[in-house]
XYZ file of C-alpha atoms in Angstrom:
238
model
C 2.500 -20.231 18.460
C 6.082 -20.662 19.297
C 5.980 -23.986 17.435
C 5.958 -22.136 14.120
C 8.653 -20.100 14.316
C 11.916 -21.853 14.526
C 10.925 -24.120 11.907
C 10.382 -20.742 9.525
C 13.650 -18.787 11.415
C 14.369 -17.805 7.626
C 11.568 -15.915 7.044
C 12.105 -12.242 8.001
C 8.708 -12.254 9.676
C 9.303 -14.911 12.264
C 12.781 -13.403 12.860
C 11.145 -10.256 13.943
C 8.580 -11.856 16.038
C 11.193 -14.388 17.993
C 13.663 -10.930 18.498
C 11.089 -8.724 19.669
C 9.623 -11.034 21.942
C 12.869 -11.873 23.455
C 14.017 -8.099 23.655
C 10.351 -7.529 25.310
C 10.785 -10.714 27.971
C 14.353 -9.085 28.561
C 12.794 -5.579 29.384
C 10.018 -6.885 31.383
C 12.340 -9.033 33.345
C 14.525 -6.291 34.499
C 11.455 -4.028 35.527
C 10.455 -6.795 37.754
C 13.740 -7.160 39.129
C 13.828 -3.175 39.823
C 16.784 -3.027 37.019
C 17.346 -0.240 35.008
C 16.037 -0.283 31.627
C 17.413 1.104 27.926
C 15.724 1.839 24.953
C 12.765 4.068 25.776
C 10.194 1.543 27.107
C 8.817 2.585 30.678
C 5.584 1.965 32.519
C 4.154 1.765 35.815
C 3.100 -0.752 37.853
C 3.648 -4.356 37.622
C 2.212 -6.858 35.310
C 2.419 -10.442 34.555
C 4.361 -11.207 31.322
C 1.045 -12.344 29.687
C -0.462 -9.138 30.484
C 2.467 -7.053 29.535
C 2.859 -8.835 26.028
C -0.764 -8.342 25.329
C -0.349 -4.743 25.977
C 2.221 -3.946 23.655
C 0.810 -6.197 20.595
C -2.661 -4.136 21.512
C -0.905 -0.724 21.219
C 1.375 -1.718 18.479
C -1.530 -2.968 16.403
C -3.841 0.271 17.168
C -1.567 3.327 16.914
C -1.327 5.803 14.555
C 1.036 8.372 13.377
C -0.599 12.330 13.399
C 0.766 15.561 12.739
C 0.057 17.801 15.797
C 0.883 21.719 14.914
C 2.217 23.416 17.489
C 2.950 27.151 17.994
C 6.579 26.512 16.633
C 6.385 23.699 14.452
C 4.521 20.549 13.909
C 5.557 16.971 14.741
C 4.190 13.572 14.289
C 2.915 11.650 17.114
C 2.325 8.242 18.011
C -1.124 7.941 19.076
C -3.578 5.613 20.068
C -7.392 6.923 18.994
C -9.985 5.048 20.289
C -12.563 4.462 17.453
C -10.287 5.478 14.547
C -8.356 2.399 15.042
C -11.675 0.014 14.086
C -11.359 0.290 10.522
C -10.076 -2.560 8.782
C -6.644 -1.908 6.452
C -6.784 -2.128 2.617
C -4.486 -0.810 -0.146
C -4.134 3.132 -0.893
C -6.631 2.680 -3.738
C -9.400 0.981 -1.874
C -9.438 3.192 1.016
C -12.525 5.391 1.900
C -11.115 7.403 4.848
C -8.405 9.255 6.461
C -7.724 11.016 9.582
C -6.010 14.297 10.422
C -5.898 16.163 13.701
C -7.826 19.361 13.798
C -7.032 22.450 15.586
C -10.415 23.751 15.569
C -11.657 20.560 17.194
C -8.445 19.685 19.047
C -8.921 16.241 18.288
C -7.977 13.706 14.982
C -10.977 13.545 12.776
C -11.669 11.151 10.379
C -12.877 12.146 6.860
C -14.374 10.196 3.894
C -12.090 10.729 1.049
C -14.608 9.581 -1.590
C -18.533 9.239 -1.711
C -19.339 6.301 0.338
C -22.797 4.915 0.536
C -24.594 3.833 3.515
C -23.928 0.850 5.153
C -20.406 0.842 3.137
C -17.610 -0.123 5.682
C -15.203 2.266 6.355
C -11.708 1.049 5.263
C -7.972 3.360 5.402
C -4.762 2.879 3.658
C -2.525 0.453 5.861
C 0.617 2.981 4.732
C -1.096 6.048 6.461
C -1.436 4.143 9.991
C 2.154 5.283 10.277
C 2.924 7.301 7.249
C 5.282 4.752 5.639
C 5.107 1.698 2.807
C 4.732 -1.364 4.545
C 4.839 -4.758 2.814
C 2.952 -7.925 3.658
C 5.734 -8.919 6.125
C 5.530 -5.678 7.949
C 1.821 -6.075 7.867
C 1.753 -9.611 9.377
C 4.435 -8.818 12.130
C 2.524 -5.746 13.066
C -1.048 -6.415 12.459
C -1.526 -10.521 11.591
C -2.962 -9.471 8.065
C -1.504 -9.653 4.413
C -3.133 -7.557 1.601
C -3.804 -9.146 -1.926
C -3.659 -6.044 -3.862
C -0.636 -4.599 -1.699
C 1.887 -2.616 -4.336
C 4.716 -3.269 -1.754
C 6.430 -6.299 -2.811
C 8.405 -8.695 -0.288
C 11.985 -8.761 -0.849
C 12.868 -12.174 -2.691
C 14.539 -15.156 -0.717
C 16.991 -17.347 -2.382
C 16.146 -20.559 -3.576
C 17.746 -23.013 -1.386
C 16.683 -21.038 1.826
C 13.213 -21.272 0.080
C 13.600 -24.737 -0.123
C 13.850 -25.265 3.387
C 10.839 -22.838 4.105
C 8.456 -24.908 1.749
C 9.444 -27.948 3.612
C 8.606 -26.104 6.895
C 5.450 -25.225 5.505
C 5.041 -29.131 4.246
C 5.645 -30.351 7.754
C 3.344 -27.797 9.625
C 0.420 -28.685 7.308
C 1.085 -32.764 7.616
C 0.491 -32.249 11.346
C -2.274 -29.859 11.863
C -5.531 -28.924 10.183
C -5.408 -26.281 6.893
C -7.651 -24.183 8.107
C -5.700 -22.197 10.747
C -5.191 -18.439 10.312
C -1.529 -18.465 11.854
C -0.195 -21.308 9.565
C -2.425 -19.807 6.659
C -0.913 -16.184 7.016
C 3.001 -17.820 7.394
C 2.156 -20.065 4.161
C 1.243 -16.594 2.367
C 4.280 -15.199 3.547
C 6.600 -18.081 2.716
C 5.120 -17.984 -1.150
C 5.140 -14.511 -1.830
C 9.084 -14.350 -0.528
C 9.587 -17.505 -2.866
C 7.099 -16.643 -5.814
C 10.264 -16.546 -8.431
C 11.681 -19.946 -7.109
C 8.723 -21.605 -6.505
C 6.739 -20.662 -9.648
C 9.513 -21.426 -12.168
C 10.641 -24.495 -11.004
C 13.912 -23.630 -9.428
C 14.106 -26.756 -6.618
C 16.802 -28.887 -6.207
C 17.016 -32.393 -7.303
C 16.352 -35.240 -5.511
C 19.151 -36.267 -2.806
C 21.209 -39.277 -2.706
C 18.768 -42.208 -2.346
C 15.475 -40.404 -2.428
C 12.530 -42.450 -4.163
C 11.070 -40.887 -7.116
C 7.798 -41.285 -5.186
C 9.094 -39.109 -2.647
C 9.815 -36.103 -5.038
C 6.338 -36.028 -6.050
C 4.671 -35.716 -2.617
C 6.772 -32.930 -2.249
C 5.756 -31.496 -5.273
C 2.214 -32.090 -4.223
C 2.321 -30.842 -1.273
C 4.372 -27.183 -2.445
C 1.275 -26.880 -4.910
C -1.303 -27.628 -1.789
C 0.945 -24.721 0.109
C 0.907 -22.600 -3.048
C -3.217 -22.885 -3.256
C -3.820 -22.241 0.354
C -1.328 -19.027 0.215
C -3.343 -17.956 -2.944
C -6.617 -18.214 -0.857
C -5.231 -16.618 1.718
C -4.199 -13.636 -0.101
C -8.230 -13.116 -0.902
C -9.169 -13.933 2.486
C -7.622 -11.303 4.268
C -8.471 -8.185 1.796
C -10.909 -6.796 4.505
């Protein structure tokens, strides 16, 4: 929901969502008005804004990068591959399938990378979808997930920024139920980005005139947010 992102504007993932949404809205408006579009996006036909946004999210969250050989060279290509994109994402060590382009079959072929028992879920490495490393911020932005065993850490944020982000998480959870997945996802990202600040007790002291009870209440809410974030890291492992 859009209501979350202004509150969490200091979070890189939230800024990326707002920026991308704004850029897409601008491109969609120009196309609708018949104006020239720069930046590589092009499509035929007219679509309502929500349909256009939905189509963009689908392709961004399902595309993979494959190496397609040619007579002169091989080039990486982003492609939508039905069925192959149904496998959930995990860390590299937990994956049991990978894909590659087969010239003999003229198709993308999914192969197991280890012995897999019948009935076992087939899962792919998140890093292989576009052949580049992705921390949980990138995964949340593109796929709406985080991985508890992601080896790529989110860059830490300064303590003063983390104070504001934790307060924003407090506000969200004071108004809404704690089971909402979007709020849980954002809580997870805030806690991971601020783990060093939250974990070592580096918090600004109470403001002028702030009651001790208010400080304790804020501490309690932060601890609740931390517990929620940790549960999210477990729940999001496919």
